[in-house]
Each structure stands twice: as C-alpha cells, then as structure tokens.
Amino acid sequence: ALDVSRVMAALDGGPGASGTANLSWKLRATGTSSGDLQRSLTGPVNFTTDDITVEGIGLERMVCQGVALVNRESLTAEFPADTRFRALSADVRIADGVARLDPLIAQLAAASLTGKGHLDIASGDLRASLRAQLSPELGELDRACRINERYTKLRWPVECEGNLAGDPADWCTVDATEIIKDLAEGELKRKAEKEANKLLKKLLERG
C-alpha cells in the first residue's frame, strides 16, 4: 500500500490527498531526459483505494448544486471544500505519455460515479466524463438537493476538464440542462402513455 499524501507531494502540482492506495503496474519508458521519459511512458496501471480524501474538490456540493438547479431552489448548507471517497479505483492504460482511465469508479456517501478520462502526464491536462447515480441520502446534506425516485434512476452527467496546476474546484460541473431535458421528455412520455391507456379503455368499453 502507498501513502497517497506522499505520492501527491512528490508530483509537480495536483491536489493534495490523504489515505492509502494499492497500485500494480508494468511500465516502460525510453529517453535521456525527464521530458523524453514522460512522453514515452507506456504500460498498464491498476489503482484501487478506500477512504481517501482529495483536497479542493467539493464533489458533494457540486452534485447538490446540480440537483438544486433542477429543483429550482438554492443551497443554504455549508459544504466541505474537500471530498472524502469511500472508494476510488481506475484501470489505467498509459501510451506515449498519456494516461487513459477506463473505467474510473468513485463512491461517495450519497453518490456513485463511473466513467472514463485521460491525463497528459507531461502537460498535466486532464479530462473526464462521468455519470453519477444519486441516493436519497443526498437530501440530508441540504433540503434543496433532495431527490425522488425518478432522480435516482437517472445518470447525472459530470464533466471534468482542467490542469493539475490549476484550481481543482474549477475542474468539474454537473450538466443540469441535460437532466432537465430528460425529465421533461419522461414527463411527456408518461402523459402520452396515460392518454393512450384512457383511449384503449374507452374502445374496450364500447366493444
């Protein structure tokens, strides 16, 4: 097991983190400079951890903000600036200095996220597309982000993009617009099915 805080401290930039992780890898690289080694780095890495805290990324607040927008309400509670993950894992394939994470899986107290992403090791640029499944416990953080059964069945889109040297708080957002569209389409479908059932009932009664 590796001490995550020591690993992050050894990296040039990136958010602070605490906890332990298990890593297995089979990497190779060629070159005479650190830049050449980074750009040529190739091989698989498997990363798993539980009970890890990442500083500067308030994922609970971000998700709650997205739900609050759908609910047309405003958050009033105080949220931690850091995120505590119950579990975090990724299968990483590194080729030519670019790490591709697929799948990337994260478990929070009131949400689980799955998706994929990539990180340019030399530049520190990162990007990830995730889908979050929410649990009713989310509403305990703030009434404005309470959810119902329909919400728990949706996969909430979370898009992340930034640089390891930048502010982690600016990396990720929830696309509430897509969720509002999905909910509206679902409501129209339910209304259409209800009207169709009414019409069918009338036809059967006449018959």
PDB file of C-alpha atoms in Angstrom:
ATOM      1  CA  ALA A   1       0.000   0.000   0.000  1.00  0.00           C
ATOM      2  CA  LEU A   2       1.189   3.526  -0.820  1.00  0.00           C
ATOM      3  CA  ASP A   3       0.718   6.669   1.236  1.00  0.00           C
ATOM      4  CA  VAL A   4      -1.244   8.872  -1.170  1.00  0.00           C
ATOM      5  CA  SER A   5      -0.188  12.129   0.500  1.00  0.00           C
ATOM      6  CA  ARG A   6       3.497  11.322  -0.110  1.00  0.00           C
ATOM      7  CA  VAL A   7       2.834  10.414  -3.730  1.00  0.00           C
ATOM      8  CA  MET A   8       0.925  13.661  -4.380  1.00  0.00           C
ATOM      9  CA  ALA A   9       3.617  15.699  -2.621  1.00  0.00           C
ATOM     10  CA  ALA A  10       6.208  14.163  -4.945  1.00  0.00           C
ATOM     11  CA  LEU A  11       4.238  15.198  -8.030  1.00  0.00           C
ATOM     12  CA  ASP A  12       4.667  18.599  -9.655  1.00  0.00           C
ATOM     13  CA  GLY A  13       1.266  20.165  -8.925  1.00  0.00           C
ATOM     14  CA  GLY A  14      -2.045  18.414  -8.404  1.00  0.00           C
ATOM     15  CA  PRO A  15      -4.476  18.426  -5.484  1.00  0.00           C
ATOM     16  CA  GLY A  16      -3.479  17.342  -2.010  1.00  0.00           C
ATOM     17  CA  ALA A  17      -4.749  13.955  -0.870  1.00  0.00           C
ATOM     18  CA  SER A  18      -4.581  11.660   2.139  1.00  0.00           C
ATOM     19  CA  GLY A  19      -5.165   7.944   2.516  1.00  0.00           C
ATOM     20  CA  THR A  20      -3.624   4.782   1.143  1.00  0.00           C
ATOM     21  CA  ALA A  21      -3.789   3.163  -2.286  1.00  0.00           C
ATOM     22  CA  ASN A  22      -2.849  -0.127  -3.880  1.00  0.00           C
ATOM     23  CA  LEU A  23      -1.046   0.080  -7.189  1.00  0.00           C
ATOM     24  CA  SER A  24       0.128  -2.509  -9.667  1.00  0.00           C
ATOM     25  CA  TRP A  25       1.891  -1.547 -12.860  1.00  0.00           C
ATOM     26  CA  LYS A  26       4.139  -2.699 -15.661  1.00  0.00           C
ATOM     27  CA  LEU A  27       5.612   0.437 -17.223  1.00  0.00           C
ATOM     28  CA  ARG A  28       8.430   1.159 -19.592  1.00  0.00           C
ATOM     29  CA  ALA A  29       9.987   4.332 -20.987  1.00  0.00           C
ATOM     30  CA  THR A  30      12.948   5.388 -23.104  1.00  0.00           C
ATOM     31  CA  GLY A  31      14.971   8.601 -23.323  1.00  0.00           C
ATOM     32  CA  THR A  32      17.716  10.559 -21.635  1.00  0.00           C
ATOM     33  CA  SER A  33      15.693  13.474 -20.195  1.00  0.00           C
ATOM     34  CA  SER A  34      12.717  13.601 -17.840  1.00  0.00           C
ATOM     35  CA  GLY A  35      10.601  15.036 -20.669  1.00  0.00           C
ATOM     36  CA  ASP A  36      11.528  12.174 -23.004  1.00  0.00           C
ATOM     37  CA  LEU A  37      10.753   9.639 -20.295  1.00  0.00           C
ATOM     38  CA  GLN A  38       7.332  11.181 -19.601  1.00  0.00           C
ATOM     39  CA  ARG A  39       6.373  11.343 -23.274  1.00  0.00           C
ATOM     40  CA  SER A  40       7.421   7.738 -23.962  1.00  0.00           C
ATOM     41  CA  LEU A  41       5.914   6.228 -20.814  1.00  0.00           C
ATOM     42  CA  THR A  42       3.798   3.185 -21.725  1.00  0.00           C
ATOM     43  CA  GLY A  43       2.076   0.366 -19.864  1.00  0.00           C
ATOM     44  CA  PRO A  44      -0.895  -0.644 -17.672  1.00  0.00           C
ATOM     45  CA  VAL A  45      -1.592   0.560 -14.123  1.00  0.00           C
ATOM     46  CA  ASN A  46      -4.296  -0.651 -11.735  1.00  0.00           C
ATOM     47  CA  PHE A  47      -5.273   1.755  -8.956  1.00  0.00           C
ATOM     48  CA  THR A  48      -7.576   0.984  -6.019  1.00  0.00           C
ATOM     49  CA  THR A  49      -8.165   2.759  -2.728  1.00  0.00           C
ATOM     50  CA  ASP A  50     -10.738   3.199   0.018  1.00  0.00           C
ATOM     51  CA  ASP A  51     -11.347   6.016   2.481  1.00  0.00           C
ATOM     52  CA  ILE A  52      -9.297   8.626   0.668  1.00  0.00           C
ATOM     53  CA  THR A  53      -9.729  12.408   0.893  1.00  0.00           C
ATOM     54  CA  VAL A  54      -8.913  14.708  -2.032  1.00  0.00           C
ATOM     55  CA  GLU A  55      -8.447  18.360  -1.164  1.00  0.00           C
ATOM     56  CA  GLY A  56     -10.019  21.257  -3.024  1.00  0.00           C
ATOM     57  CA  ILE A  57     -12.662  19.219  -4.890  1.00  0.00           C
ATOM     58  CA  GLY A  58     -16.094  19.661  -3.318  1.00  0.00           C
ATOM     59  CA  LEU A  59     -17.960  16.968  -5.254  1.00  0.00           C
ATOM     60  CA  GLU A  60     -20.864  16.783  -2.807  1.00  0.00           C
ATOM     61  CA  ARG A  61     -21.560  20.490  -3.209  1.00  0.00           C
ATOM     62  CA  MET A  62     -21.185  20.266  -6.989  1.00  0.00           C
ATOM     63  CA  VAL A  63     -23.716  17.425  -7.251  1.00  0.00           C
ATOM     64  CA  CYS A  64     -26.099  19.105  -4.804  1.00  0.00           C
ATOM     65  CA  GLN A  65     -25.889  22.325  -6.798  1.00  0.00           C
ATOM     66  CA  GLY A  66     -26.915  20.458  -9.939  1.00  0.00           C
ATOM     67  CA  VAL A  67     -29.898  18.880  -8.169  1.00  0.00           C
ATOM     68  CA  ALA A  68     -30.870  22.217  -6.644  1.00  0.00           C
ATOM     69  CA  LEU A  69     -30.949  23.767 -10.120  1.00  0.00           C
ATOM     70  CA  VAL A  70     -33.326  21.044 -11.271  1.00  0.00           C
ATOM     71  CA  ASN A  71     -35.438  21.605  -8.141  1.00  0.00           C
ATOM     72  CA  ARG A  72     -35.335  25.380  -8.801  1.00  0.00           C
ATOM     73  CA  GLU A  73     -34.031  26.023  -5.304  1.00  0.00           C
ATOM     74  CA  SER A  74     -30.849  27.415  -3.737  1.00  0.00           C
ATOM     75  CA  LEU A  75     -28.401  25.718  -1.411  1.00  0.00           C
ATOM     76  CA  THR A  76     -28.215  27.017   2.146  1.00  0.00           C
ATOM     77  CA  ALA A  77     -25.974  24.471   3.903  1.00  0.00           C
ATOM     78  CA  GLU A  78     -22.217  24.664   4.330  1.00  0.00           C
ATOM     79  CA  PHE A  79     -20.309  22.038   2.358  1.00  0.00           C
ATOM     80  CA  PRO A  80     -16.744  20.814   2.905  1.00  0.00           C
ATOM     81  CA  ALA A  81     -14.151  22.041   0.422  1.00  0.00           C
ATOM     82  CA  ASP A  82     -12.659  18.535   0.203  1.00  0.00           C
ATOM     83  CA  THR A  83     -14.138  15.227  -0.922  1.00  0.00           C
ATOM     84  CA  ARG A  84     -13.938  12.023   1.060  1.00  0.00           C
ATOM     85  CA  PHE A  85     -14.228   8.959  -1.161  1.00  0.00           C
ATOM     86  CA  ARG A  86     -15.432   5.707   0.305  1.00  0.00           C
ATOM     87  CA  ALA A  87     -13.759   4.001  -2.649  1.00  0.00           C
ATOM     88  CA  LEU A  88     -11.848   5.117  -5.722  1.00  0.00           C
ATOM     89  CA  SER A  89     -10.407   2.921  -8.456  1.00  0.00           C
ATOM     90  CA  ALA A  90      -9.251   3.063 -12.054  1.00  0.00           C
ATOM     91  CA  ASP A  91      -7.790   0.841 -14.735  1.00  0.00           C
ATOM     92  CA  VAL A  92      -5.150   2.995 -16.396  1.00  0.00           C
ATOM     93  CA  ARG A  93      -3.504   2.429 -19.750  1.00  0.00           C
ATOM     94  CA  ILE A  94      -0.529   4.680 -20.417  1.00  0.00           C
ATOM     95  CA  ALA A  95       0.639   5.132 -24.013  1.00  0.00           C
ATOM     96  CA  ASP A  96       3.054   7.786 -25.281  1.00  0.00           C
ATOM     97  CA  GLY A  97       2.814   9.739 -22.051  1.00  0.00           C
ATOM     98  CA  VAL A  98      -0.993   9.886 -21.949  1.00  0.00           C
ATOM     99  CA  ALA A  99      -2.866   8.022 -19.206  1.00  0.00           C
ATOM    100  CA  ARG A 100      -6.335   6.778 -20.160  1.00  0.00           C
ATOM    101  CA  LEU A 101      -8.567   5.832 -17.239  1.00  0.00           C
ATOM    102  CA  ASP A 102     -11.288   3.393 -18.255  1.00  0.00           C
ATOM    103  CA  PRO A 103     -13.178   2.599 -16.145  1.00  0.00           C
ATOM    104  CA  LEU A 104     -12.866   5.276 -13.479  1.00  0.00           C
ATOM    105  CA  ILE A 105     -15.087   4.488 -10.471  1.00  0.00           C
ATOM    106  CA  ALA A 106     -15.738   6.616  -7.391  1.00  0.00           C
ATOM    107  CA  GLN A 107     -18.021   6.023  -4.425  1.00  0.00           C
ATOM    108  CA  LEU A 108     -19.194   8.882  -2.192  1.00  0.00           C
ATOM    109  CA  ALA A 109     -21.525   8.742   0.798  1.00  0.00           C
ATOM    110  CA  ALA A 110     -24.580   9.709  -1.290  1.00  0.00           C
ATOM    111  CA  ALA A 111     -23.491   9.112  -4.897  1.00  0.00           C
ATOM    112  CA  SER A 112     -21.510   6.758  -7.088  1.00  0.00           C
ATOM    113  CA  LEU A 113     -19.719   7.844 -10.259  1.00  0.00           C
ATOM    114  CA  THR A 114     -18.464   5.819 -13.207  1.00  0.00           C
ATOM    115  CA  GLY A 115     -16.840   6.928 -16.426  1.00  0.00           C
ATOM    116  CA  LYS A 116     -13.531   7.433 -18.135  1.00  0.00           C
ATOM    117  CA  GLY A 117     -10.914  10.098 -18.650  1.00  0.00           C
ATOM    118  CA  HIS A 118      -7.389  10.882 -19.724  1.00  0.00           C
ATOM    119  CA  LEU A 119      -4.380  12.739 -18.337  1.00  0.00           C
ATOM    120  CA  ASP A 120      -1.438  14.112 -20.288  1.00  0.00           C
ATOM    121  CA  ILE A 121       1.421  13.334 -17.923  1.00  0.00           C
ATOM    122  CA  ALA A 122       3.797  15.965 -19.312  1.00  0.00           C
ATOM    123  CA  SER A 123       1.386  18.914 -19.511  1.00  0.00           C
ATOM    124  CA  GLY A 124      -0.899  17.945 -16.629  1.00  0.00           C
ATOM    125  CA  ASP A 125      -4.023  18.485 -18.746  1.00  0.00           C
ATOM    126  CA  LEU A 126      -6.894  16.251 -17.723  1.00  0.00           C
ATOM    127  CA  ARG A 127     -10.408  15.495 -18.904  1.00  0.00           C
ATOM    128  CA  ALA A 128     -13.074  13.052 -17.712  1.00  0.00           C
ATOM    129  CA  SER A 129     -16.696  12.229 -18.488  1.00  0.00           C
ATOM    130  CA  LEU A 130     -18.630  10.578 -15.672  1.00  0.00           C
ATOM    131  CA  ARG A 131     -22.172   9.574 -14.815  1.00  0.00           C
ATOM    132  CA  ALA A 132     -23.403   9.875 -11.250  1.00  0.00           C
ATOM    133  CA  GLN A 133     -26.100   7.768  -9.649  1.00  0.00           C
ATOM    134  CA  LEU A 134     -27.573   9.524  -6.620  1.00  0.00           C
ATOM    135  CA  SER A 135     -29.064   8.129  -3.418  1.00  0.00           C
ATOM    136  CA  PRO A 136     -31.763   9.678  -1.187  1.00  0.00           C
ATOM    137  CA  GLU A 137     -29.123  10.467   1.455  1.00  0.00           C
ATOM    138  CA  LEU A 138     -28.079  13.404  -0.722  1.00  0.00           C
ATOM    139  CA  GLY A 139     -31.066  15.381   0.551  1.00  0.00           C
ATOM    140  CA  GLU A 140     -29.685  15.142   4.093  1.00  0.00           C
ATOM    141  CA  LEU A 141     -26.858  17.483   3.078  1.00  0.00           C
ATOM    142  CA  ASP A 142     -29.256  20.234   2.024  1.00  0.00           C
ATOM    143  CA  ARG A 143     -33.022  20.214   1.500  1.00  0.00           C
ATOM    144  CA  ALA A 144     -32.548  21.947  -1.856  1.00  0.00           C
ATOM    145  CA  CYS A 145     -30.832  18.839  -3.243  1.00  0.00           C
ATOM    146  CA  ARG A 146     -33.422  16.309  -2.093  1.00  0.00           C
ATOM    147  CA  ILE A 147     -34.207  13.692  -4.726  1.00  0.00           C
ATOM    148  CA  ASN A 148     -37.142  11.445  -5.575  1.00  0.00           C
ATOM    149  CA  GLU A 149     -37.343   8.040  -7.239  1.00  0.00           C
ATOM    150  CA  ARG A 150     -37.116   9.498 -10.738  1.00  0.00           C
ATOM    151  CA  TYR A 151     -33.887  11.257  -9.853  1.00  0.00           C
ATOM    152  CA  THR A 152     -32.273   8.081  -8.528  1.00  0.00           C
ATOM    153  CA  LYS A 153     -32.961   6.316 -11.827  1.00  0.00           C
ATOM    154  CA  LEU A 154     -31.131   8.980 -13.846  1.00  0.00           C
ATOM    155  CA  ARG A 155     -27.427   9.030 -14.631  1.00  0.00           C
ATOM    156  CA  TRP A 156     -26.352  12.583 -13.895  1.00  0.00           C
ATOM    157  CA  PRO A 157     -23.617  13.789 -16.303  1.00  0.00           C
ATOM    158  CA  VAL A 158     -20.440  15.105 -14.683  1.00  0.00           C
ATOM    159  CA  GLU A 159     -17.845  16.689 -16.970  1.00  0.00           C
ATOM    160  CA  CYS A 160     -14.334  17.453 -15.729  1.00  0.00           C
ATOM    161  CA  GLU A 161     -11.592  19.388 -17.501  1.00  0.00           C
ATOM    162  CA  GLY A 162      -8.555  21.290 -16.256  1.00  0.00           C
ATOM    163  CA  ASN A 163      -4.892  21.110 -15.378  1.00  0.00           C
ATOM    164  CA  LEU A 164      -3.168  19.629 -12.360  1.00  0.00           C
ATOM    165  CA  ALA A 165      -1.575  23.019 -11.691  1.00  0.00           C
ATOM    166  CA  GLY A 166      -4.976  24.746 -11.664  1.00  0.00           C
ATOM    167  CA  ASP A 167      -7.684  25.031  -9.012  1.00  0.00           C
ATOM    168  CA  PRO A 168      -9.378  21.613  -8.506  1.00  0.00           C
ATOM    169  CA  ALA A 169     -12.606  23.398  -7.535  1.00  0.00           C
ATOM    170  CA  ASP A 170     -12.967  24.514 -11.166  1.00  0.00           C
ATOM    171  CA  TRP A 171     -12.449  21.089 -12.755  1.00  0.00           C
ATOM    172  CA  CYS A 172     -15.915  19.527 -12.672  1.00  0.00           C
ATOM    173  CA  THR A 173     -19.521  20.530 -13.308  1.00  0.00           C
ATOM    174  CA  VAL A 174     -22.889  18.748 -13.429  1.00  0.00           C
ATOM    175  CA  ASP A 175     -24.853  19.231 -16.654  1.00  0.00           C
ATOM    176  CA  ALA A 176     -28.242  20.055 -15.113  1.00  0.00           C
ATOM    177  CA  THR A 177     -29.559  21.125 -18.522  1.00  0.00           C
ATOM    178  CA  GLU A 178     -29.383  17.551 -19.821  1.00  0.00           C
ATOM    179  CA  ILE A 179     -31.182  16.255 -16.720  1.00  0.00           C
ATOM    180  CA  ILE A 180     -33.972  18.832 -17.078  1.00  0.00           C
ATOM    181  CA  LYS A 181     -34.387  17.759 -20.710  1.00  0.00           C
ATOM    182  CA  ASP A 182     -34.509  14.062 -19.748  1.00  0.00           C
ATOM    183  CA  LEU A 183     -37.093  14.739 -17.039  1.00  0.00           C
ATOM    184  CA  ALA A 184     -39.239  16.781 -19.448  1.00  0.00           C
ATOM    185  CA  GLU A 185     -39.113  14.034 -22.087  1.00  0.00           C
ATOM    186  CA  GLY A 186     -40.007  11.444 -19.459  1.00  0.00           C
ATOM    187  CA  GLU A 187     -42.983  13.506 -18.322  1.00  0.00           C
ATOM    188  CA  LEU A 188     -44.236  13.842 -21.896  1.00  0.00           C
ATOM    189  CA  LYS A 189     -43.878  10.085 -22.373  1.00  0.00           C
ATOM    190  CA  ARG A 190     -45.849   9.353 -19.191  1.00  0.00           C
ATOM    191  CA  LYS A 191     -48.623  11.721 -20.262  1.00  0.00           C
ATOM    192  CA  ALA A 192     -48.780  10.116 -23.719  1.00  0.00           C
ATOM    193  CA  GLU A 193     -48.986   6.638 -22.185  1.00  0.00           C
ATOM    194  CA  LYS A 194     -51.721   7.805 -19.807  1.00  0.00           C
ATOM    195  CA  GLU A 195     -53.791   9.227 -22.677  1.00  0.00           C
ATOM    196  CA  ALA A 196     -53.250   6.058 -24.727  1.00  0.00           C
ATOM    197  CA  ASN A 197     -54.461   3.921 -21.815  1.00  0.00           C
ATOM    198  CA  LYS A 198     -57.562   6.097 -21.473  1.00  0.00           C
ATOM    199  CA  LEU A 199     -58.317   5.761 -25.184  1.00  0.00           C
ATOM    200  CA  LEU A 200     -57.803   1.985 -25.082  1.00  0.00           C
ATOM    201  CA  LYS A 201     -60.150   1.710 -22.102  1.00  0.00           C
ATOM    202  CA  LYS A 202     -62.856   3.669 -23.944  1.00  0.00           C
ATOM    203  CA  LEU A 203     -62.508   1.466 -27.033  1.00  0.00           C
ATOM    204  CA  LEU A 204     -62.819  -1.700 -24.946  1.00  0.00           C
ATOM    205  CA  GLU A 205     -65.889  -0.361 -23.159  1.00  0.00           C
ATOM    206  CA  ARG A 206     -67.573   0.421 -26.488  1.00  0.00           C
ATOM    207  CA  GLY A 207     -66.722  -3.007 -27.806  1.00  0.00           C
TER     208      GLY A 207
END
